[in-house]
C-alpha cells in the first residue's frame, strides 16, 4: 500500500517539476525579448561613445537571443517529456485510444464485408444471366461446325444413312418394267415376219 501511495506522489512531484520548467522557460523568453526591445531604443548622449554603446548593445542582443533559443529548446524538451510521461503512465487514455481505434477498424471491416457480399451477389446474377443468354443463343444457332467432333461425325453418319435409304428405292424401281419390255421384243420380231433364223 505504501508503494502504491508513493507512485502517485512521485507523479505529482514530476508534474510539479514540469509546471515549474514551463513557467521558467516562458518567463525567460518574455524577459529577454523585452530587454532586446529596450536595447533597440535610441538614447541620448551618455558618457560612453556611440560606437562603444552600439557594440555593447549588439553583444547584449546576441546573448539575450541565445537565452530565448535556449528557453525554446527547453520547452521542446518539456513537450517530449510530457508525451513520454503520458505514454508510460496514462493507461486509461491509452486504453481508450486503443478501443476507439479498434472500433474504427471493426466498422471499416464490416463495411468492406458488406461491399464484398453485395459485389458477390451482383456478379452471381450477371453470370447467371450471361450463361442463360449464351446457352439459349448456342442452342438456337447450333451448326455442325460448332458441335464437338464426335457429335458432328455422328450426325454426318445419320445424314449419309438417310440419303442411302432414299436412293435405294429409286434404283430398284425400273426392275418390274424389265419383264414387259423383254416380252414385247419377241412379239415384235414375230409380227414383222420371220427372222434370220427362220429364213435359214
mmCIF file of C-alpha atoms in Angstrom:
data_model
loop_
_atom_site.group_PDB
_atom_site.id
_atom_site.type_symbol
_atom_site.label_atom_id
_atom_site.label_comp_id
_atom_site.label_asym_id
_atom_site.label_seq_id
_atom_site.Cartn_x
_atom_site.Cartn_y
_atom_site.Cartn_z
ATOM 1 C CA UNK A 1 0.000 0.000 0.000
ATOM 2 C CA UNK A 2 2.873 2.377 0.784
ATOM 3 C CA UNK A 3 4.375 1.699 -2.644
ATOM 4 C CA UNK A 4 1.015 2.400 -4.303
ATOM 5 C CA UNK A 5 0.782 5.729 -2.416
ATOM 6 C CA UNK A 6 4.385 6.586 -3.317
ATOM 7 C CA UNK A 7 3.706 6.171 -7.026
ATOM 8 C CA UNK A 8 1.051 8.901 -7.218
ATOM 9 C CA UNK A 9 3.270 11.130 -5.049
ATOM 10 C CA UNK A 10 6.152 10.730 -7.497
ATOM 11 C CA UNK A 11 3.812 11.506 -10.336
ATOM 12 C CA UNK A 12 2.648 14.639 -8.564
ATOM 13 C CA UNK A 13 6.219 15.726 -7.937
ATOM 14 C CA UNK A 14 7.105 15.113 -11.576
ATOM 15 C CA UNK A 15 4.141 17.143 -12.752
ATOM 16 C CA UNK A 16 5.088 19.997 -10.441
ATOM 17 C CA UNK A 17 8.601 19.998 -11.876
ATOM 18 C CA UNK A 18 7.159 20.093 -15.375
ATOM 19 C CA UNK A 19 4.961 23.031 -14.412
ATOM 20 C CA UNK A 20 7.939 24.902 -12.906
ATOM 21 C CA UNK A 21 10.045 24.303 -16.020
ATOM 22 C CA UNK A 22 7.236 25.616 -18.202
ATOM 23 C CA UNK A 23 6.851 28.817 -16.187
ATOM 24 C CA UNK A 24 10.600 29.439 -16.044
ATOM 25 C CA UNK A 25 11.080 28.973 -19.769
ATOM 26 C CA UNK A 26 8.164 31.204 -20.699
ATOM 27 C CA UNK A 27 9.351 33.892 -18.254
ATOM 28 C CA UNK A 28 12.887 33.707 -19.698
ATOM 29 C CA UNK A 29 11.576 34.186 -23.232
ATOM 30 C CA UNK A 30 9.422 37.164 -22.241
ATOM 31 C CA UNK A 31 12.139 38.884 -20.184
ATOM 32 C CA UNK A 32 14.837 38.522 -22.810
ATOM 33 C CA UNK A 33 12.542 39.694 -25.582
ATOM 34 C CA UNK A 34 11.553 42.757 -23.506
ATOM 35 C CA UNK A 35 15.188 43.613 -22.862
ATOM 36 C CA UNK A 36 16.001 43.314 -26.567
ATOM 37 C CA UNK A 37 13.225 45.785 -27.356
ATOM 38 C CA UNK A 38 14.549 48.183 -24.706
ATOM 39 C CA UNK A 39 18.088 47.886 -26.063
ATOM 40 C CA UNK A 40 16.936 48.797 -29.563
ATOM 41 C CA UNK A 41 15.667 52.161 -28.313
ATOM 42 C CA UNK A 42 17.918 55.125 -29.178
ATOM 43 C CA UNK A 43 19.027 57.068 -26.090
ATOM 44 C CA UNK A 44 20.551 60.488 -25.649
ATOM 45 C CA UNK A 45 24.245 61.136 -25.400
ATOM 46 C CA UNK A 46 25.955 59.385 -22.499
ATOM 47 C CA UNK A 47 29.483 59.238 -21.154
ATOM 48 C CA UNK A 48 30.155 56.230 -23.446
ATOM 49 C CA UNK A 49 30.670 56.883 -27.125
ATOM 50 C CA UNK A 50 28.073 55.717 -29.644
ATOM 51 C CA UNK A 51 30.368 53.090 -31.187
ATOM 52 C CA UNK A 52 31.106 51.535 -27.819
ATOM 53 C CA UNK A 53 27.445 51.670 -26.846
ATOM 54 C CA UNK A 54 26.490 50.063 -30.151
ATOM 55 C CA UNK A 55 28.912 47.198 -29.660
ATOM 56 C CA UNK A 56 27.654 46.647 -26.124
ATOM 57 C CA UNK A 57 24.025 46.646 -27.272
ATOM 58 C CA UNK A 58 24.864 44.271 -30.094
ATOM 59 C CA UNK A 59 26.568 41.864 -27.720
ATOM 60 C CA UNK A 60 23.663 42.082 -25.264
ATOM 61 C CA UNK A 61 21.159 41.330 -28.033
ATOM 62 C CA UNK A 62 23.116 38.253 -29.106
ATOM 63 C CA UNK A 63 23.224 36.974 -25.527
ATOM 64 C CA UNK A 64 19.531 37.533 -24.934
ATOM 65 C CA UNK A 65 18.670 35.953 -28.317
ATOM 66 C CA UNK A 66 20.698 32.904 -27.294
ATOM 67 C CA UNK A 67 18.758 32.808 -23.998
ATOM 68 C CA UNK A 68 15.471 32.844 -25.952
ATOM 69 C CA UNK A 69 16.681 29.986 -28.148
ATOM 70 C CA UNK A 70 17.785 28.009 -25.082
ATOM 71 C CA UNK A 71 14.374 28.534 -23.454
ATOM 72 C CA UNK A 72 12.634 27.389 -26.641
ATOM 73 C CA UNK A 73 14.718 24.209 -26.766
ATOM 74 C CA UNK A 74 13.856 23.592 -23.109
ATOM 75 C CA UNK A 75 10.164 23.922 -23.954
ATOM 76 C CA UNK A 76 10.524 21.391 -26.778
ATOM 77 C CA UNK A 77 12.267 19.009 -24.404
ATOM 78 C CA UNK A 78 9.437 19.548 -21.923
ATOM 79 C CA UNK A 79 6.863 18.630 -24.580
ATOM 80 C CA UNK A 80 8.771 15.424 -25.343
ATOM 81 C CA UNK A 81 8.942 14.559 -21.629
ATOM 82 C CA UNK A 82 5.211 15.152 -21.262
ATOM 83 C CA UNK A 83 4.461 12.849 -24.201
ATOM 84 C CA UNK A 84 6.652 10.151 -22.711
ATOM 85 C CA UNK A 85 5.001 10.616 -19.322
ATOM 86 C CA UNK A 86 1.538 10.256 -20.844
ATOM 87 C CA UNK A 87 2.517 7.171 -22.849
ATOM 88 C CA UNK A 88 4.091 5.429 -19.867
ATOM 89 C CA UNK A 89 1.692 6.446 -17.092
ATOM 90 C CA UNK A 90 -1.672 7.455 -18.532
ATOM 91 C CA UNK A 91 -3.013 3.943 -19.068
ATOM 92 C CA UNK A 92 -6.748 4.879 -19.157
ATOM 93 C CA UNK A 93 -6.201 7.326 -22.006
ATOM 94 C CA UNK A 94 -4.026 4.844 -23.883
ATOM 95 C CA UNK A 95 -6.637 2.099 -23.453
ATOM 96 C CA UNK A 96 -9.387 4.459 -24.571
ATOM 97 C CA UNK A 97 -7.433 5.405 -27.668
ATOM 98 C CA UNK A 98 -6.808 1.726 -28.434
ATOM 99 C CA UNK A 99 -10.508 0.920 -28.001
ATOM 100 C CA UNK A 100 -11.521 3.764 -30.300
ATOM 101 C CA UNK A 101 -9.059 2.610 -32.933
ATOM 102 C CA UNK A 102 -10.339 -0.957 -32.650
ATOM 103 C CA UNK A 103 -13.912 0.233 -33.104
ATOM 104 C CA UNK A 104 -12.941 2.224 -36.181
ATOM 105 C CA UNK A 105 -11.161 -0.773 -37.682
ATOM 106 C CA UNK A 106 -14.101 -3.101 -36.913
ATOM 107 C CA UNK A 107 -16.517 -0.665 -38.555
ATOM 108 C CA UNK A 108 -14.239 -0.492 -41.594
ATOM 109 C CA UNK A 109 -14.043 -4.289 -41.725
ATOM 110 C CA UNK A 110 -17.836 -4.652 -41.555
ATOM 111 C CA UNK A 111 -18.264 -2.098 -44.321
ATOM 112 C CA UNK A 112 -15.748 -3.942 -46.504
ATOM 113 C CA UNK A 113 -17.540 -7.242 -45.831
ATOM 114 C CA UNK A 114 -20.893 -5.738 -46.817
ATOM 115 C CA UNK A 115 -19.450 -4.339 -50.018
ATOM 116 C CA UNK A 116 -17.836 -7.680 -50.861
ATOM 117 C CA UNK A 117 -21.103 -9.573 -50.262
ATOM 118 C CA UNK A 118 -23.016 -7.094 -52.431
ATOM 119 C CA UNK A 119 -20.406 -7.381 -55.170
ATOM 120 C CA UNK A 120 -20.549 -11.177 -54.995
ATOM 121 C CA UNK A 121 -24.343 -11.190 -55.362
ATOM 122 C CA UNK A 122 -24.239 -8.803 -58.324
ATOM 123 C CA UNK A 123 -21.551 -10.864 -60.045
ATOM 124 C CA UNK A 124 -23.531 -14.078 -59.474
ATOM 125 C CA UNK A 125 -26.663 -12.543 -61.031
ATOM 126 C CA UNK A 126 -24.720 -11.235 -64.017
ATOM 127 C CA UNK A 127 -23.007 -14.592 -64.552
ATOM 128 C CA UNK A 128 -26.340 -16.429 -64.389
ATOM 129 C CA UNK A 129 -27.859 -14.093 -66.973
ATOM 130 C CA UNK A 130 -24.813 -14.429 -69.223
ATOM 131 C CA UNK A 131 -24.951 -18.228 -69.018
ATOM 132 C CA UNK A 132 -28.632 -18.264 -69.915
ATOM 133 C CA UNK A 133 -28.023 -15.935 -72.857
ATOM 134 C CA UNK A 134 -25.066 -17.985 -74.055
ATOM 135 C CA UNK A 135 -26.813 -21.360 -73.890
ATOM 136 C CA UNK A 136 -30.027 -20.052 -75.440
ATOM 137 C CA UNK A 137 -28.170 -18.479 -78.360
ATOM 138 C CA UNK A 138 -25.948 -21.533 -78.861
ATOM 139 C CA UNK A 139 -28.921 -23.915 -78.891
ATOM 140 C CA UNK A 140 -30.831 -21.833 -81.451
ATOM 141 C CA UNK A 141 -27.853 -21.230 -83.771
ATOM 142 C CA UNK A 142 -26.097 -24.552 -83.354
ATOM 143 C CA UNK A 143 -24.344 -25.850 -86.512
ATOM 144 C CA UNK A 144 -22.167 -28.818 -87.275
ATOM 145 C CA UNK A 145 -19.046 -26.723 -87.106
ATOM 146 C CA UNK A 146 -19.987 -25.607 -83.632
ATOM 147 C CA UNK A 147 -20.557 -29.168 -82.403
ATOM 148 C CA UNK A 148 -17.926 -31.392 -80.888
ATOM 149 C CA UNK A 149 -16.107 -33.653 -83.334
ATOM 150 C CA UNK A 150 -17.757 -36.903 -82.225
ATOM 151 C CA UNK A 151 -21.274 -35.424 -82.356
ATOM 152 C CA UNK A 152 -20.663 -33.861 -85.782
ATOM 153 C CA UNK A 153 -19.377 -37.196 -87.125
ATOM 154 C CA UNK A 154 -22.405 -38.984 -85.683
ATOM 155 C CA UNK A 155 -24.775 -36.533 -87.375
ATOM 156 C CA UNK A 156 -22.872 -36.951 -90.653
ATOM 157 C CA UNK A 157 -23.375 -40.739 -90.475
ATOM 158 C CA UNK A 158 -27.084 -40.245 -89.870
ATOM 159 C CA UNK A 159 -27.376 -37.973 -92.906
ATOM 160 C CA UNK A 160 -25.465 -40.482 -95.082
ATOM 161 C CA UNK A 161 -27.676 -43.381 -93.983
ATOM 162 C CA UNK A 162 -30.828 -41.405 -94.665
ATOM 163 C CA UNK A 163 -29.555 -40.460 -98.149
ATOM 164 C CA UNK A 164 -28.751 -44.109 -98.944
ATOM 165 C CA UNK A 165 -32.224 -45.176 -97.812
ATOM 166 C CA UNK A 166 -33.867 -42.691 -100.154
ATOM 167 C CA UNK A 167 -31.753 -43.594 -103.230
ATOM 168 C CA UNK A 168 -32.218 -47.402 -102.948
ATOM 169 C CA UNK A 169 -35.945 -47.479 -103.969
ATOM 170 C CA UNK A 170 -35.193 -45.198 -106.910
ATOM 171 C CA UNK A 171 -32.580 -47.618 -108.255
ATOM 172 C CA UNK A 172 -34.793 -50.685 -107.791
ATOM 173 C CA UNK A 173 -37.922 -49.172 -109.355
ATOM 174 C CA UNK A 174 -37.084 -49.902 -113.057
ATOM 175 C CA UNK A 175 -36.755 -53.689 -112.452
ATOM 176 C CA UNK A 176 -40.506 -54.563 -112.638
ATOM 177 C CA UNK A 177 -40.768 -52.976 -116.078
ATOM 178 C CA UNK A 178 -37.932 -55.071 -117.450
ATOM 179 C CA UNK A 179 -40.212 -58.096 -117.899
ATOM 180 C CA UNK A 180 -42.796 -56.484 -120.180
ATOM 181 C CA UNK A 181 -40.087 -54.804 -122.237
ATOM 182 C CA UNK A 182 -38.310 -58.104 -122.785
ATOM 183 C CA UNK A 183 -41.604 -59.807 -123.619
ATOM 184 C CA UNK A 184 -42.520 -57.143 -126.131
ATOM 185 C CA UNK A 185 -39.334 -57.620 -128.027
ATOM 186 C CA UNK A 186 -40.098 -61.207 -129.182
ATOM 187 C CA UNK A 187 -43.652 -60.224 -130.055
ATOM 188 C CA UNK A 188 -42.423 -57.515 -132.298
ATOM 189 C CA UNK A 189 -39.999 -59.893 -134.011
ATOM 190 C CA UNK A 190 -42.855 -62.380 -134.733
ATOM 191 C CA UNK A 191 -45.133 -59.711 -136.045
ATOM 192 C CA UNK A 192 -42.640 -58.366 -138.510
ATOM 193 C CA UNK A 193 -42.069 -61.701 -140.217
ATOM 194 C CA UNK A 194 -39.597 -64.452 -139.989
ATOM 195 C CA UNK A 195 -36.254 -63.565 -138.550
ATOM 196 C CA UNK A 196 -32.945 -64.592 -139.889
ATOM 197 C CA UNK A 197 -33.032 -67.871 -138.099
ATOM 198 C CA UNK A 198 -36.348 -68.873 -139.594
ATOM 199 C CA UNK A 199 -35.234 -67.777 -143.045
ATOM 200 C CA UNK A 200 -32.225 -70.007 -142.795
#
